[in-house]
Amino acid sequence: QSFKLLGFLDVKSVPCARESVLYGSLGSFVVGLGHFVATSRVRRSCDFAVGGFICTMLGYWFYCRYNLAQHRIRQRMLKEGMRNKLLFEGSSLDPERKQTGNERSDS
């Protein structure tokens, strides 16, 4: 089963959604409780809790998506490097192959 937040965000299948909601909930609790302890105003503390949820959730969402994009870029570069290694291994285009004097004069 999937859990849809607000009817459209499938928390189970969207990367970073689950963690963002969990960290948002924790941020909401901390901000709301902290404001309540400081001021003893319930309604205002609830407003701060909602704001804390939104800020924490969006902050972690962007942080997680950025790291995910960086990870995918590194994976793509590694995959391409491995493919090139297999293609060029043993040929004159292999960067690890030591060139002899005859091969240098041909180039």
PDB file of N, CA and C in Angstrom, residues 28 30-52:
ATOM      1  N   SER A  28       8.619  20.334  13.506  1.00  0.00           N
ATOM      2  CA  SER A  28       7.366  20.936  13.963  1.00  0.00           C
ATOM      3  C   SER A  28       7.230  20.807  15.471  1.00  0.00           C
ATOM      4  N   VAL A  30       9.606  20.277  17.743  1.00  0.00           N
ATOM      5  CA  VAL A  30      10.645  21.027  18.457  1.00  0.00           C
ATOM      6  C   VAL A  30      10.346  22.526  18.461  1.00  0.00           C
ATOM      7  N   VAL A  31       9.983  23.066  17.302  1.00  0.00           N
ATOM      8  CA  VAL A  31       9.716  24.506  17.210  1.00  0.00           C
ATOM      9  C   VAL A  31       8.471  24.879  18.014  1.00  0.00           C
ATOM     10  N   GLY A  32       7.416  24.077  17.865  1.00  0.00           N
ATOM     11  CA  GLY A  32       6.182  24.366  18.598  1.00  0.00           C
ATOM     12  C   GLY A  32       6.363  24.270  20.095  1.00  0.00           C
ATOM     13  N   LEU A  33       7.020  23.219  20.559  1.00  0.00           N
ATOM     14  CA  LEU A  33       7.244  23.054  21.995  1.00  0.00           C
ATOM     15  C   LEU A  33       8.180  24.129  22.527  1.00  0.00           C
ATOM     16  N   GLY A  34       9.216  24.443  21.760  1.00  0.00           N
ATOM     17  CA  GLY A  34      10.135  25.495  22.196  1.00  0.00           C
ATOM     18  C   GLY A  34       9.441  26.846  22.324  1.00  0.00           C
ATOM     19  N   HIS A  35       8.576  27.170  21.361  1.00  0.00           N
ATOM     20  CA  HIS A  35       7.854  28.442  21.433  1.00  0.00           C
ATOM     21  C   HIS A  35       6.854  28.433  22.588  1.00  0.00           C
ATOM     22  N   PHE A  36       6.221  27.296  22.831  1.00  0.00           N
ATOM     23  CA  PHE A  36       5.265  27.212  23.943  1.00  0.00           C
ATOM     24  C   PHE A  36       5.968  27.362  25.287  1.00  0.00           C
ATOM     25  N   VAL A  37       7.113  26.732  25.445  1.00  0.00           N
ATOM     26  CA  VAL A  37       7.861  26.842  26.704  1.00  0.00           C
ATOM     27  C   VAL A  37       8.321  28.278  26.916  1.00  0.00           C
ATOM     28  N   ALA A  38       8.681  28.952  25.850  1.00  0.00           N
ATOM     29  CA  ALA A  38       9.179  30.323  25.969  1.00  0.00           C
ATOM     30  C   ALA A  38       8.059  31.319  26.230  1.00  0.00           C
ATOM     31  N   THR A  39       6.861  31.132  25.621  1.00  0.00           N
ATOM     32  CA  THR A  39       5.822  32.159  25.700  1.00  0.00           C
ATOM     33  C   THR A  39       4.524  31.711  26.364  1.00  0.00           C
ATOM     34  N   SER A  40       4.256  30.422  26.461  1.00  0.00           N
ATOM     35  CA  SER A  40       3.014  29.854  27.012  1.00  0.00           C
ATOM     36  C   SER A  40       1.779  30.287  26.215  1.00  0.00           C
ATOM     37  N   ARG A  41       1.922  30.572  24.964  1.00  0.00           N
ATOM     38  CA  ARG A  41       0.793  30.919  24.101  1.00  0.00           C
ATOM     39  C   ARG A  41       0.534  29.748  23.158  1.00  0.00           C
ATOM     40  N   VAL A  42      -0.618  29.077  23.348  1.00  0.00           N
ATOM     41  CA  VAL A  42      -0.896  27.842  22.641  1.00  0.00           C
ATOM     42  C   VAL A  42      -1.123  28.080  21.154  1.00  0.00           C
ATOM     43  N   ARG A  43      -2.002  29.009  20.820  1.00  0.00           N
ATOM     44  CA  ARG A  43      -2.330  29.211  19.407  1.00  0.00           C
ATOM     45  C   ARG A  43      -1.119  29.670  18.602  1.00  0.00           C
ATOM     46  N   ARG A  44      -0.384  30.592  19.164  1.00  0.00           N
ATOM     47  CA  ARG A  44       0.813  31.088  18.478  1.00  0.00           C
ATOM     48  C   ARG A  44       1.858  29.975  18.329  1.00  0.00           C
ATOM     49  N   SER A  45       1.953  29.110  19.334  1.00  0.00           N
ATOM     50  CA  SER A  45       2.890  27.988  19.265  1.00  0.00           C
ATOM     51  C   SER A  45       2.495  27.012  18.163  1.00  0.00           C
ATOM     52  N   CYS A  46       1.203  26.802  17.971  1.00  0.00           N
ATOM     53  CA  CYS A  46       0.733  25.938  16.884  1.00  0.00           C
ATOM     54  C   CYS A  46       1.080  26.553  15.527  1.00  0.00           C
ATOM     55  N   ASP A  47       0.940  27.857  15.417  1.00  0.00           N
ATOM     56  CA  ASP A  47       1.321  28.529  14.182  1.00  0.00           C
ATOM     57  C   ASP A  47       2.816  28.353  13.901  1.00  0.00           C
ATOM     58  N   PHE A  48       3.619  28.498  14.932  1.00  0.00           N
ATOM     59  CA  PHE A  48       5.052  28.295  14.776  1.00  0.00           C
ATOM     60  C   PHE A  48       5.370  26.845  14.431  1.00  0.00           C
ATOM     61  N   ALA A  49       4.603  25.903  14.995  1.00  0.00           N
ATOM     62  CA  ALA A  49       4.815  24.486  14.702  1.00  0.00           C
ATOM     63  C   ALA A  49       4.540  24.197  13.227  1.00  0.00           C
ATOM     64  N   VAL A  50       3.485  24.773  12.686  1.00  0.00           N
ATOM     65  CA  VAL A  50       3.183  24.578  11.264  1.00  0.00           C
ATOM     66  C   VAL A  50       4.287  25.182  10.409  1.00  0.00           C
ATOM     67  N   GLY A  51       4.730  26.358  10.760  1.00  0.00           N
ATOM     68  CA  GLY A  51       5.840  26.982  10.035  1.00  0.00           C
ATOM     69  C   GLY A  51       7.118  26.175  10.146  1.00  0.00           C
ATOM     70  N   GLY A  52       7.369  25.613  11.333  1.00  0.00           N
ATOM     71  CA  GLY A  52       8.547  24.761  11.525  1.00  0.00           C
ATOM     72  C   GLY A  52       8.476  23.501  10.681  1.00  0.00           C
TER      73      GLY A  52
END
